[in-house]
Each structure stands twice: as structure tokens, then as C-alpha cells.
Amino acid sequence: ESHHTLDTHISMRMQTRVAMVAALLGVASSLPAIPPQLTQYRIIVASCGTAQLQPILLSVTGDGRDGAHVQGFLSVVPGTTSTLADFGDAVSTVGTASKWVVRHPTRDIVYTVNSAPEDGVSAFAVAASPTGQSLALTLAGTNVTNSSAGFGIVHLQPSPSGKTLVIAGYGSGTVAAVRIDPATGHFVAQSTPFVAQHTGSSQCTTAPAAGRQTAPHPHSVARFEETYYAVDLGLDKVFQYAVDDTTAALRLVDVLDVQTCSGPRHMVFHPSGTYAYLLHEMGSVVSVHPRNLATGKLAPAVHTYSTVPPGWAYCATVPIDGAGNCTKAAEIRVTAAGTLIFASNRGHNSIAAFRISRDGAELEPLGWPATELVWPRGLELTPDSSVLVAASNSQPGIGAPPLRSTADDWDGSVVAFSINTVLTNGGGDGADGDAPLLHEIARLDVPHPCDVQIQLVPPATPPASFSQQ
């Protein structure tokens, strides 16, 4: 289908140059020959414009040395696209966009955020065929709606046990928690969500940021182990919560004020738990916050790093092509080993990279190793952090006009990058024989992707159309 045209990009020139550099450094002689191995990941894509969950398959092969030797293939899993409206009365309160998708920690269940004209959260069971080459998505139980859990829902965070789902309501200024049946992954029937209402406004008085900061707007809920943090873009604050995993009751523990007018959006943690990395949408910066291991409380930022070059800034309307040097940050991810951070920029249309140093306390900017993107929104890493997947989306309705004039021409693609673990200069393009930090291995057209969720697929027969180069 036209929406799913495969466009795989594999640079043999790059591989040759990296091999030459490796040989000069003595790397090739010191590493044993490792036969290429095929690894597969299931990616479930949440679509902003079509209210779909679109499962695709990423097949990756390489010699295990570095990103430039890795090759990839993205394909649509047969017969799996699930339009939420197709489920009729069962999801009558679910709207026309799926903005976020997250997986249950122990069961084959995914939860998706749905918005416009009504908000809700849906659970879907994911069932694979014995070979793993086909997949079924089935509505699992009843939905959570905006009448009980807040409206303008943008983010979900399950508890480690899978008994609770914490919900960020951007429009309502709320954080809600709902009970989940751990045996099924379904929402507990007739269970009333516990709702915490944020109040007030930011101290920001500077346009254009002030226009979005006259009321609370929780944009996400981050979690380290069993401590939760609601990141409020509208208030320039981070709220720390404790969650009762039996009753889903929320208890406010602490509130951290962050940089005024910065609009904090998402947050991740160093694997040790000693530092949090907060991405600010309107400030286009990452701030580093020490974290108390005993209490979970965050300290004010000790360092702040820009995700864009000098001269780029937030605008009241950020054009998709970044006209006027307008930009805003979207997503942040940290590798499992706590060595690298990636952050996406809309408008500047790039992925910024940082190397983590001093046990997590400082970041070293590595430039923008990925720039061939349009409005990159969601980012996700494979479980072993060997591949970074980006949702590149130009669909209107997410704060930007269309790049082209008709709906049929709106761009949308899922892009996979292997991460170089040997020769990493962070910003190189391979032109001088160096290996870039991110090496694009595959790209697939997908309608209006907003977010991606990744799961390792057990070894199975590779797709017939995949061939090693």
C-alpha cells in the first residue's frame, strides 16, 4: 500500500570507510570474526492522524561491532492495523488520534492514549502467530474515559507490578491513577480513578512561552522504580508522587520548581537513579538534576545543555520546516548502560545526542547525528540500546501546519538507526572516514506516527524478503 512503501537505506560506502578506519586503529585485528545474527523487534506505532495502532517488524543483522556494520529491514506485520473506531460501541468514547502507546510490564497488553473529539485510554491484547510473522490486536476489557481520568490525556505510566496505570491529563491539569487487574492486564471494572488536580500558573510573563503557561498542563509521568514524577509544562514544575499499588491512591511527596518559561515535557533517569534528565519543550534544553536515592527527591539543576544550535528558539507557532529558526523539543531517551542520551527536536528536525560523564552528573554534547527527519516526535530504544527508532511525523493538529497542501501528501515514517558503539565522534557524517553515532538502517512510510513502543521478538524464521547485504 502507498502508506507502507519500504525505503531501506544502507550505506555500503560508509561500511567500507569504517572498516578502513577500524583497520588503521587496530580494531579489526583485535576483534574475532562474528557471524551476522538476525534480531527482530516488534514496533507498535501510535498514529496521531488515523487513530491506529500499526505493528511493524524490524529485522536487524550485523557483526555486533558497531552501528555502521548493522543492516535493517522494516516491514508491516500482515493484517494487523487496528483502527480504534472499528471496534464500534465498545470504544465509542475513543476519538480520532492515538498519541502515546506503552506496554504492560509483564503481559502482552498495550495501552494507548486517544484524543479528539473525546479522550480515553484503551487496552489491547497483542497475540502473535507461532512464527511471530503475524499479529492480532484485540480490545481488552473496557476503556477509561475523560469523564473519570481527566481530558487532553497525553501520557501513560504503568507501575512495575502492572497493577496501576498513571495518566497525565494535559488539558485538565490532572494526574490520575487507575487500577489494573494483574491477572489480565484489563482495567478493573467500575473502578473510579484517583485524580490529583494541579493548580496555579507559571511565573512566566515572556511571550511566546507565557501563552501556554496560564494553567497547569502535566505533559508526562516519569517513574524510577516505584517513585513517580509528573512533569508539568504549564507550571514549570515537577511533582513527585507516591502511588498505592492496591488502591491507586496518589500522595504528593515533593514539588520542584524548574527554569521559568522552559516548559518541561519529559524526563528520564540515569540507571543508577542518582540523576534525572529533564527535557524542556519550550526551552529546548536538557537539565541535570541530582536525585536522592533514599527519598527520591530531585534537587535543582546542576547543569543545562541546549538541544539545538545557537539562534534557534521556541515560537508561538513552530512551522514544520523550522522557518524563522523556530523549534521545540519532543522526546528524550537514555541508553540502558547510562552512556548516551538522545533528544528529538521539532522544527530543527533533528535528534541531538549527548555522552553521559562523571557518573551521570554531566553531559557532553555530541551534535546532531540525525537530521533527515520531519517533525520527529516519539523516540524509543531497543531493549539492548543497539537501535534507536524515531517517529517522524508531519501530521497537522500537533502544533504545526502541513508541509504540503493536501492530506494525501502528509509525510509520516518510522526510521531506525543503529548506534555506533566503537567509533563514535557524535556528529560525523562519514565524509572523512569517521563513523557517525547514528547510522540509518531502515525507513518505512507509516501514516502520521506519534509514538513507538518496542519489544524484542523471540528467534523465528526471518521474512522471506530480508536478505543480508
CSV table of C-alpha atoms in Angstrom, one decimal:
chain,number,residue,atom,x,y,z
A,1,GLU,CA,0.0,0.0,0.0
A,2,SER,CA,1.1,3.6,-0.6
A,3,HIS,CA,1.3,4.3,3.1
A,4,HIS,CA,3.7,1.4,3.7
A,5,THR,CA,6.2,1.8,0.9
A,6,LEU,CA,9.6,0.4,2.1
A,7,ASP,CA,12.6,2.6,1.7
A,8,THR,CA,15.6,0.9,3.2
A,9,HIS,CA,18.8,2.9,3.4
A,10,ILE,CA,22.1,1.0,3.8
A,11,SER,CA,25.4,2.8,3.0
A,12,MET,CA,28.0,0.4,1.7
A,13,ARG,CA,30.3,3.4,1.3
A,14,MET,CA,30.0,4.1,5.0
A,15,GLN,CA,30.7,0.5,5.9
A,16,THR,CA,33.9,0.4,3.8
A,17,ARG,CA,35.2,3.7,5.3
A,18,VAL,CA,34.5,2.5,8.9
A,19,ALA,CA,36.3,-0.8,8.1
A,20,MET,CA,39.3,1.1,6.8
A,21,VAL,CA,39.4,3.3,9.9
A,22,ALA,CA,39.0,0.3,12.2
A,23,ALA,CA,41.9,-1.4,10.5
A,24,LEU,CA,44.1,1.7,10.9
A,25,LEU,CA,43.3,1.7,14.6
A,26,GLY,CA,44.0,-2.0,15.0
A,27,VAL,CA,40.4,-2.7,15.9
A,28,ALA,CA,39.8,-5.2,13.1
A,29,SER,CA,42.8,-7.4,14.1
A,30,SER,CA,41.8,-7.4,17.7
A,31,LEU,CA,38.2,-8.4,17.3
A,32,PRO,CA,37.3,-12.0,16.4
A,33,ALA,CA,35.1,-12.6,13.4
A,34,ILE,CA,31.5,-12.6,14.5
A,35,PRO,CA,29.0,-14.1,12.1
A,36,PRO,CA,26.0,-11.8,11.4
A,37,GLN,CA,23.0,-12.6,13.5
A,38,LEU,CA,19.4,-11.7,12.8
A,39,THR,CA,17.5,-10.0,15.6
A,40,GLN,CA,13.8,-8.9,15.3
A,41,TYR,CA,11.9,-6.3,17.2
A,42,ARG,CA,8.1,-5.7,17.2
A,43,ILE,CA,7.3,-2.0,17.0
A,44,ILE,CA,3.8,-0.8,17.7
A,45,VAL,CA,3.2,2.6,16.3
A,46,ALA,CA,0.6,5.0,17.7
A,47,SER,CA,-0.8,7.2,14.9
A,48,CYS,CA,-1.9,10.8,15.6
A,49,GLY,CA,-3.9,11.2,12.5
A,50,THR,CA,-5.7,7.9,12.0
A,51,ALA,CA,-6.4,6.6,15.5
A,52,GLN,CA,-4.5,3.4,14.6
A,53,LEU,CA,-2.1,1.1,16.2
A,54,GLN,CA,0.2,-0.1,13.5
A,55,PRO,CA,2.5,-3.0,14.3
A,56,ILE,CA,5.6,-3.3,12.2
A,57,LEU,CA,8.6,-5.6,12.3
A,58,LEU,CA,12.3,-4.5,12.4
A,59,SER,CA,14.8,-7.2,11.4
A,60,VAL,CA,18.4,-6.3,12.1
A,61,THR,CA,21.6,-8.1,11.2
A,62,GLY,CA,25.2,-7.2,11.8
A,63,ASP,CA,28.5,-8.3,13.1
A,64,GLY,CA,28.0,-6.9,16.6
A,65,ARG,CA,30.8,-4.4,16.5
A,66,ASP,CA,29.4,-1.0,15.7
A,67,GLY,CA,26.4,0.8,14.2
A,68,ALA,CA,27.9,1.2,10.7
A,69,HIS,CA,28.1,-2.6,10.2
A,70,VAL,CA,24.4,-3.1,11.0
A,71,GLN,CA,21.7,-3.5,8.4
A,72,GLY,CA,17.9,-3.4,8.9
A,73,PHE,CA,14.6,-4.1,7.3
A,74,LEU,CA,11.2,-2.7,8.3
A,75,SER,CA,8.0,-4.4,7.2
A,76,VAL,CA,4.4,-4.2,8.1
A,77,VAL,CA,3.2,-7.2,10.1
A,78,PRO,CA,0.4,-8.8,8.0
A,79,GLY,CA,-3.2,-8.0,8.8
A,80,THR,CA,-2.6,-6.0,12.0
A,81,THR,CA,-3.6,-2.4,11.5
A,82,SER,CA,-6.3,-1.7,14.1
A,83,THR,CA,-8.4,1.4,13.7
A,84,LEU,CA,-9.9,2.2,17.1
A,85,ALA,CA,-13.3,3.3,15.5
A,86,ASP,CA,-13.6,-0.2,14.1
A,87,PHE,CA,-14.5,-1.6,17.5
A,88,GLY,CA,-17.9,0.2,17.5
A,89,ASP,CA,-19.8,0.7,20.7
A,90,ALA,CA,-17.0,-0.9,22.8
A,91,VAL,CA,-14.8,2.1,22.2
A,92,SER,CA,-17.4,4.7,21.4
A,93,THR,CA,-15.7,7.2,23.7
A,94,VAL,CA,-12.4,6.8,21.9
A,95,GLY,CA,-11.5,9.6,19.4
A,96,THR,CA,-9.5,10.0,16.3
A,97,ALA,CA,-5.9,10.2,17.4
A,98,SER,CA,-3.6,7.8,19.3
A,99,LYS,CA,-0.8,9.9,20.8
A,100,TRP,CA,1.0,7.5,23.1
A,101,VAL,CA,1.5,3.8,23.5
A,102,VAL,CA,3.0,1.9,26.4
A,103,ARG,CA,3.3,-1.8,27.2
A,104,HIS,CA,2.2,-3.7,30.3
A,105,PRO,CA,5.4,-4.7,32.2
A,106,THR,CA,4.6,-8.4,32.3
A,107,ARG,CA,1.7,-9.2,30.0
A,108,ASP,CA,1.2,-8.9,26.2
A,109,ILE,CA,-1.1,-5.8,26.7
A,110,VAL,CA,-0.5,-2.3,25.3
A,111,TYR,CA,-2.3,0.8,26.5
A,112,THR,CA,-2.9,3.7,24.1
A,113,VAL,CA,-3.9,7.3,24.6
A,114,ASN,CA,-6.8,8.5,22.4
A,115,SER,CA,-7.9,12.1,21.9
A,116,ALA,CA,-10.3,14.4,19.8
A,117,PRO,CA,-13.2,14.6,19.9
A,118,GLU,CA,-13.2,12.7,23.2
A,119,ASP,CA,-10.3,11.4,25.4
A,120,GLY,CA,-9.8,8.0,26.7
A,121,VAL,CA,-7.3,5.2,27.3
A,122,SER,CA,-7.7,1.8,25.7
A,123,ALA,CA,-6.1,-1.6,26.4
A,124,PHE,CA,-5.3,-4.0,23.6
A,125,ALA,CA,-4.1,-7.6,23.8
A,126,VAL,CA,-1.3,-8.5,21.5
A,127,ALA,CA,-1.2,-12.0,20.1
A,128,ALA,CA,1.4,-13.3,17.7
A,129,SER,CA,1.3,-16.3,15.5
A,130,PRO,CA,3.7,-19.2,16.3
A,131,THR,CA,6.2,-17.9,13.8
A,132,GLY,CA,5.8,-14.3,15.0
A,133,GLN,CA,5.2,-13.1,11.5
A,134,SER,CA,1.6,-12.1,12.0
A,135,LEU,CA,-0.1,-10.3,14.8
A,136,ALA,CA,-3.6,-9.6,16.2
A,137,LEU,CA,-4.6,-6.6,18.3
A,138,THR,CA,-7.8,-7.1,20.3
A,139,LEU,CA,-9.6,-4.7,22.6
A,140,ALA,CA,-9.1,-5.8,26.1
A,141,GLY,CA,-11.9,-5.0,28.5
A,142,THR,CA,-13.5,-1.6,29.0
A,143,ASN,CA,-11.9,1.8,28.4
A,144,VAL,CA,-11.0,4.6,30.8
A,145,THR,CA,-12.7,7.9,29.6
A,146,ASN,CA,-12.2,11.6,30.1
A,147,SER,CA,-15.2,11.8,32.4
A,148,SER,CA,-13.2,10.0,35.1
A,149,ALA,CA,-9.5,10.4,34.3
A,150,GLY,CA,-9.1,13.9,33.0
A,151,PHE,CA,-9.1,15.3,29.5
A,152,GLY,CA,-6.4,16.1,27.0
A,153,ILE,CA,-4.6,12.9,28.0
A,154,VAL,CA,-1.1,12.7,26.7
A,155,HIS,CA,0.9,10.2,28.6
A,156,LEU,CA,0.7,6.9,30.5
A,157,GLN,CA,3.0,5.2,33.0
A,158,PRO,CA,2.3,1.6,34.4
A,159,SER,CA,3.5,0.6,37.8
A,160,PRO,CA,6.3,-2.1,37.9
A,161,SER,CA,3.8,-4.7,39.1
A,162,GLY,CA,1.3,-3.8,36.4
A,163,LYS,CA,-1.5,-3.1,39.0
A,164,THR,CA,-1.7,0.6,38.3
A,165,LEU,CA,-1.7,2.9,35.3
A,166,VAL,CA,-0.8,6.6,36.0
A,167,ILE,CA,-2.3,9.1,33.5
A,168,ALA,CA,-1.2,12.7,32.6
A,169,GLY,CA,-4.1,14.9,31.7
A,170,TYR,CA,-2.6,17.9,29.9
A,171,GLY,CA,-5.9,19.7,29.2
A,172,SER,CA,-7.5,19.1,32.6
A,173,GLY,CA,-4.2,19.8,34.6
A,174,THR,CA,-4.6,16.5,36.4
A,175,VAL,CA,-2.7,13.3,37.2
A,176,ALA,CA,-4.9,10.2,37.6
A,177,ALA,CA,-4.2,6.6,38.6
A,178,VAL,CA,-6.4,3.7,37.6
A,179,ARG,CA,-6.4,0.1,38.8
A,180,ILE,CA,-5.4,-2.8,36.5
A,181,ASP,CA,-6.2,-6.5,37.0
A,182,PRO,CA,-2.7,-8.0,37.2
A,183,ALA,CA,-4.1,-11.4,36.0
A,184,THR,CA,-5.4,-10.0,32.7
A,185,GLY,CA,-4.0,-6.5,32.2
A,186,HIS,CA,-7.5,-5.1,31.8
A,187,PHE,CA,-8.7,-2.1,33.7
A,188,VAL,CA,-10.6,-3.1,36.9
A,189,ALA,CA,-14.3,-2.8,36.0
A,190,GLN,CA,-16.2,0.1,37.7
A,191,SER,CA,-13.1,1.3,39.4
A,192,THR,CA,-13.0,5.0,39.9
A,193,PRO,CA,-9.6,6.6,39.1
A,194,PHE,CA,-7.9,8.6,41.8
A,195,VAL,CA,-7.3,12.1,40.5
A,196,ALA,CA,-4.9,14.8,41.7
A,197,GLN,CA,-5.6,18.3,40.4
A,198,HIS,CA,-2.7,20.7,39.8
A,199,THR,CA,-3.5,24.4,40.3
A,200,GLY,CA,-1.9,27.8,39.6
A,201,SER,CA,0.2,29.1,36.7
A,202,SER,CA,3.8,29.6,35.8
A,203,GLN,CA,5.6,32.8,36.7
A,204,CYS,CA,6.5,33.2,33.0
A,205,THR,CA,5.5,36.6,31.6
A,206,THR,CA,7.6,36.4,28.4
A,207,ALA,CA,5.9,35.7,25.1
A,208,PRO,CA,5.5,33.3,23.4
A,209,ALA,CA,6.0,30.8,26.2
A,210,ALA,CA,3.6,32.6,28.6
A,211,GLY,CA,0.7,31.8,26.3
A,212,ARG,CA,0.9,28.1,27.3
A,213,GLN,CA,1.6,28.7,30.9
A,214,THR,CA,-1.5,30.3,32.3
A,215,ALA,CA,-2.7,27.0,33.7
A,216,PRO,CA,-1.3,23.6,34.8
A,217,HIS,CA,-0.5,21.2,31.9
A,218,PRO,CA,1.1,17.9,33.1
A,219,HIS,CA,2.8,16.5,30.0
A,220,SER,CA,4.1,13.2,31.2
A,221,VAL,CA,4.6,10.9,34.2
A,222,ALA,CA,8.1,9.6,34.6
A,223,ARG,CA,9.0,6.8,37.0
A,224,PHE,CA,12.1,5.4,38.7
A,225,GLU,CA,11.3,2.1,40.4
A,226,GLU,CA,8.2,3.0,42.5
A,227,THR,CA,8.6,6.8,42.6
A,228,TYR,CA,6.5,8.8,40.1
A,229,TYR,CA,7.2,12.3,38.7
A,230,ALA,CA,4.5,14.4,37.0
A,231,VAL,CA,6.2,16.9,34.6
A,232,ASP,CA,4.0,20.0,34.3
A,233,LEU,CA,4.8,22.1,31.3
A,234,GLY,CA,2.2,24.8,32.3
A,235,LEU,CA,3.6,25.4,35.8
A,236,ASP,CA,7.4,24.8,35.2
A,237,LYS,CA,7.3,22.3,38.0
A,238,VAL,CA,7.9,18.6,38.6
A,239,PHE,CA,5.6,16.9,41.1
A,240,GLN,CA,6.8,13.8,43.0
A,241,TYR,CA,4.1,11.3,43.8
A,242,ALA,CA,3.8,8.0,45.8
A,243,VAL,CA,1.2,5.6,44.4
A,244,ASP,CA,-0.6,3.0,46.5
A,245,ASP,CA,-0.4,0.0,44.1
A,246,THR,CA,-3.5,-1.6,45.8
A,247,THR,CA,-5.9,1.3,45.8
A,248,ALA,CA,-4.3,3.5,43.1
A,249,ALA,CA,-4.3,6.4,45.6
A,250,LEU,CA,-1.8,9.2,44.8
A,251,ARG,CA,0.1,11.1,47.5
A,252,LEU,CA,2.1,14.2,46.8
A,253,VAL,CA,5.6,14.0,48.2
A,254,ASP,CA,7.5,17.0,46.8
A,255,VAL,CA,7.4,19.7,44.2
A,256,LEU,CA,10.5,21.0,42.3
A,257,ASP,CA,10.5,24.4,40.6
A,258,VAL,CA,12.5,24.4,37.3
A,259,GLN,CA,13.6,27.2,34.9
A,260,THR,CA,10.8,29.7,34.3
A,261,CYS,CA,9.3,29.7,30.8
A,262,SER,CA,11.2,26.5,29.9
A,263,GLY,CA,8.1,24.3,29.6
A,264,PRO,CA,9.3,20.9,31.0
A,265,ARG,CA,7.9,18.0,28.9
A,266,HIS,CA,9.5,14.5,29.6
A,267,MET,CA,12.1,13.1,32.0
A,268,VAL,CA,14.4,10.1,32.1
A,269,PHE,CA,16.9,8.8,34.7
A,270,HIS,CA,20.4,7.5,34.9
A,271,PRO,CA,20.3,3.7,35.5
A,272,SER,CA,21.8,4.3,39.0
A,273,GLY,CA,18.9,6.6,40.0
A,274,THR,CA,21.3,9.3,41.1
A,275,TYR,CA,20.4,11.8,38.3
A,276,ALA,CA,17.3,12.8,36.4
A,277,TYR,CA,17.5,14.3,32.9
A,278,LEU,CA,14.6,16.7,32.2
A,279,LEU,CA,13.7,17.8,28.7
A,280,HIS,CA,12.2,21.2,28.3
A,281,GLU,CA,9.9,21.6,25.3
A,282,MET,CA,10.0,25.4,25.0
A,283,GLY,CA,13.5,25.9,26.3
A,284,SER,CA,14.9,23.2,24.1
A,285,VAL,CA,17.3,22.2,26.8
A,286,VAL,CA,18.1,19.2,28.9
A,287,SER,CA,18.7,19.9,32.6
A,288,VAL,CA,20.5,17.5,35.0
A,289,HIS,CA,19.0,17.1,38.5
A,290,PRO,CA,20.7,15.2,41.4
A,291,ARG,CA,18.2,12.7,42.9
A,292,ASN,CA,18.2,11.5,46.5
A,293,LEU,CA,18.2,7.7,46.5
A,294,ALA,CA,16.5,7.4,49.9
A,295,THR,CA,13.7,9.9,49.3
A,296,GLY,CA,13.5,10.2,45.5
A,297,LYS,CA,13.5,14.0,45.8
A,298,LEU,CA,15.1,16.0,43.0
A,299,ALA,CA,17.5,18.9,43.5
A,300,PRO,CA,17.6,22.0,41.3
A,301,ALA,CA,19.6,21.6,38.1
A,302,VAL,CA,23.3,21.5,38.3
A,303,HIS,CA,23.8,21.7,34.5
A,304,THR,CA,21.8,22.7,31.5
A,305,TYR,CA,22.5,21.8,27.9
A,306,SER,CA,20.9,23.0,24.7
A,307,THR,CA,19.4,20.5,22.2
A,308,VAL,CA,19.6,22.9,19.3
A,309,PRO,CA,22.3,25.2,17.8
A,310,PRO,CA,22.5,28.9,18.8
A,311,GLY,CA,19.9,31.1,17.2
A,312,TRP,CA,17.0,28.6,17.4
A,313,ALA,CA,14.1,29.2,19.8
A,314,TYR,CA,10.5,28.4,20.7
A,315,CYS,CA,7.8,30.3,18.7
A,316,ALA,CA,4.1,30.6,19.2
A,317,THR,CA,3.7,28.6,16.1
A,318,VAL,CA,6.5,26.3,15.1
A,319,PRO,CA,6.5,25.6,11.3
A,320,ILE,CA,7.3,22.0,10.3
A,321,ASP,CA,10.3,23.2,8.2
A,322,GLY,CA,11.6,25.3,11.1
A,323,ALA,CA,11.1,28.6,9.3
A,324,GLY,CA,12.4,31.5,11.3
A,325,ASN,CA,14.6,29.2,13.3
A,326,CYS,CA,11.6,28.1,15.3
A,327,THR,CA,11.8,24.8,17.3
A,328,LYS,CA,10.5,22.8,20.3
A,329,ALA,CA,11.8,19.6,21.9
A,330,ALA,CA,9.7,16.4,22.0
A,331,GLU,CA,11.3,13.3,23.5
A,332,ILE,CA,14.3,12.1,25.5
A,333,ARG,CA,15.8,8.7,25.9
A,334,VAL,CA,18.8,7.3,27.8
A,335,THR,CA,20.6,4.1,26.9
A,336,ALA,CA,20.4,1.1,29.2
A,337,ALA,CA,24.1,1.4,30.2
A,338,GLY,CA,23.6,5.1,31.0
A,339,THR,CA,26.2,6.2,28.5
A,340,LEU,CA,24.2,8.2,25.9
A,341,ILE,CA,21.1,10.5,25.8
A,342,PHE,CA,19.1,11.3,22.7
A,343,ALA,CA,16.5,14.1,22.4
A,344,SER,CA,14.3,15.0,19.4
A,345,ASN,CA,13.7,18.5,18.1
A,346,ARG,CA,10.6,19.5,16.0
A,347,GLY,CA,11.3,22.5,13.7
A,348,HIS,CA,15.0,22.0,13.9
A,349,ASN,CA,14.0,18.4,12.8
A,350,SER,CA,16.9,16.6,14.4
A,351,ILE,CA,18.0,14.2,17.1
A,352,ALA,CA,20.5,15.7,19.5
A,353,ALA,CA,23.0,13.4,21.2
A,354,PHE,CA,24.9,13.6,24.5
A,355,ARG,CA,27.5,11.4,26.1
A,356,ILE,CA,27.0,11.0,29.9
A,357,SER,CA,30.1,11.5,32.0
A,358,ARG,CA,31.1,11.8,35.7
A,359,ASP,CA,28.8,9.0,36.8
A,360,GLY,CA,25.8,10.8,35.3
A,361,ALA,CA,26.5,14.3,36.6
A,362,GLU,CA,27.5,15.9,33.3
A,363,LEU,CA,26.7,15.6,29.6
A,364,GLU,CA,29.0,16.1,26.6
A,365,PRO,CA,27.1,17.4,23.6
A,366,LEU,CA,27.7,15.2,20.5
A,367,GLY,CA,25.9,17.3,17.9
A,368,TRP,CA,23.0,16.2,15.8
A,369,PRO,CA,23.8,12.8,14.2
A,370,ALA,CA,20.2,12.5,12.7
A,371,THR,CA,18.8,15.4,10.7
A,372,GLU,CA,16.9,13.6,7.8
A,373,LEU,CA,13.7,13.8,9.7
A,374,VAL,CA,10.4,15.7,9.6
A,375,TRP,CA,8.9,16.7,12.9
A,376,PRO,CA,10.4,13.9,15.0
A,377,ARG,CA,8.2,13.2,17.9
A,378,GLY,CA,8.4,9.8,19.6
A,379,LEU,CA,11.8,8.0,20.3
A,380,GLU,CA,12.4,4.6,21.6
A,381,LEU,CA,15.4,2.3,22.1
A,382,THR,CA,15.5,-1.4,21.7
A,383,PRO,CA,16.0,-3.3,25.0
A,384,ASP,CA,19.7,-3.6,24.4
A,385,SER,CA,20.0,0.0,23.3
A,386,SER,CA,21.6,-1.1,20.0
A,387,VAL,CA,18.9,0.6,17.8
A,388,LEU,CA,17.1,3.9,18.1
A,389,VAL,CA,13.7,4.2,16.5
A,390,ALA,CA,12.1,7.6,15.7
A,391,ALA,CA,8.5,8.5,14.7
A,392,SER,CA,8.9,11.2,12.0
A,393,ASN,CA,5.5,12.9,11.6
A,394,SER,CA,4.2,16.0,9.8
A,395,GLN,CA,0.5,15.5,10.5
A,396,PRO,CA,-1.3,18.7,11.4
A,397,GLY,CA,-3.1,19.0,14.7
A,398,ILE,CA,0.1,18.6,16.8
A,399,GLY,CA,1.1,22.3,16.8
A,400,ALA,CA,2.2,22.6,13.2
A,401,PRO,CA,0.7,23.2,9.7
A,402,PRO,CA,1.0,20.6,7.0
A,403,LEU,CA,4.2,20.6,5.0
A,404,ARG,CA,2.2,20.1,1.8
A,405,SER,CA,-1.2,21.2,0.6
A,406,THR,CA,-3.3,18.0,0.7
A,407,ALA,CA,-3.9,15.3,3.3
A,408,ASP,CA,-2.6,12.6,0.9
A,409,ASP,CA,0.8,14.3,0.8
A,410,TRP,CA,1.3,14.5,4.6
A,411,ASP,CA,4.6,12.8,5.5
A,412,GLY,CA,5.0,10.1,8.0
A,413,SER,CA,7.7,7.5,8.6
A,414,VAL,CA,9.3,5.3,11.2
A,415,VAL,CA,13.1,5.5,11.0
A,416,ALA,CA,15.5,3.0,12.6
A,417,PHE,CA,19.1,4.0,13.4
A,418,SER,CA,21.8,1.6,14.7
A,419,ILE,CA,24.0,3.1,17.4
A,420,ASN,CA,27.8,3.1,16.9
A,421,THR,CA,29.5,1.6,19.9
A,422,VAL,CA,33.1,1.7,18.7
A,423,LEU,CA,34.0,4.7,16.6
A,424,THR,CA,31.7,7.5,18.0
A,425,ASN,CA,32.5,11.1,17.2
A,426,GLY,CA,28.9,12.0,17.7
A,427,GLY,CA,28.3,14.4,14.8
A,428,GLY,CA,30.3,12.9,11.9
A,429,ASP,CA,28.7,12.2,8.6
A,430,GLY,CA,31.2,9.7,7.4
A,431,ALA,CA,32.7,12.1,4.8
A,432,ASP,CA,36.1,12.0,6.4
A,433,GLY,CA,36.2,8.3,7.1
A,434,ASP,CA,34.7,8.6,10.5
A,435,ALA,CA,31.7,6.7,11.7
A,436,PRO,CA,28.6,8.7,12.7
A,437,LEU,CA,27.0,8.0,16.1
A,438,LEU,CA,23.7,7.1,14.4
A,439,HIS,CA,23.6,5.1,11.2
A,440,GLU,CA,20.2,5.0,9.4
A,441,ILE,CA,19.4,1.3,8.6
A,442,ALA,CA,15.8,1.4,7.6
A,443,ARG,CA,12.8,3.7,6.9
A,444,LEU,CA,9.2,2.8,6.4
A,445,ASP,CA,6.3,5.0,5.4
A,446,VAL,CA,3.6,4.9,8.2
A,447,PRO,CA,0.6,7.3,8.4
A,448,HIS,CA,1.2,10.1,10.9
A,449,PRO,CA,3.2,8.2,13.6
A,450,CYS,CA,3.4,9.9,17.0
A,451,ASP,CA,4.9,7.4,19.3
A,452,VAL,CA,6.6,3.9,19.2
A,453,GLN,CA,6.9,1.0,21.6
A,454,ILE,CA,9.4,-1.7,21.0
A,455,GLN,CA,9.5,-5.4,22.1
A,456,LEU,CA,12.2,-8.0,21.4
A,457,VAL,CA,10.8,-10.9,19.3
A,458,PRO,CA,11.9,-14.4,20.2
A,459,PRO,CA,14.0,-16.0,17.4
A,460,ALA,CA,11.8,-17.0,14.4
A,461,THR,CA,12.0,-17.5,10.7
A,462,PRO,CA,13.1,-14.2,9.1
A,463,PRO,CA,10.9,-12.6,6.5
A,464,ALA,CA,11.4,-14.0,3.0
A,465,SER,CA,12.1,-10.6,1.6
A,466,PHE,CA,15.0,-9.9,4.0
A,467,SER,CA,18.5,-10.5,2.7
A,468,GLN,CA,21.9,-9.8,4.1
A,469,GLN,CA,23.9,-7.3,2.1
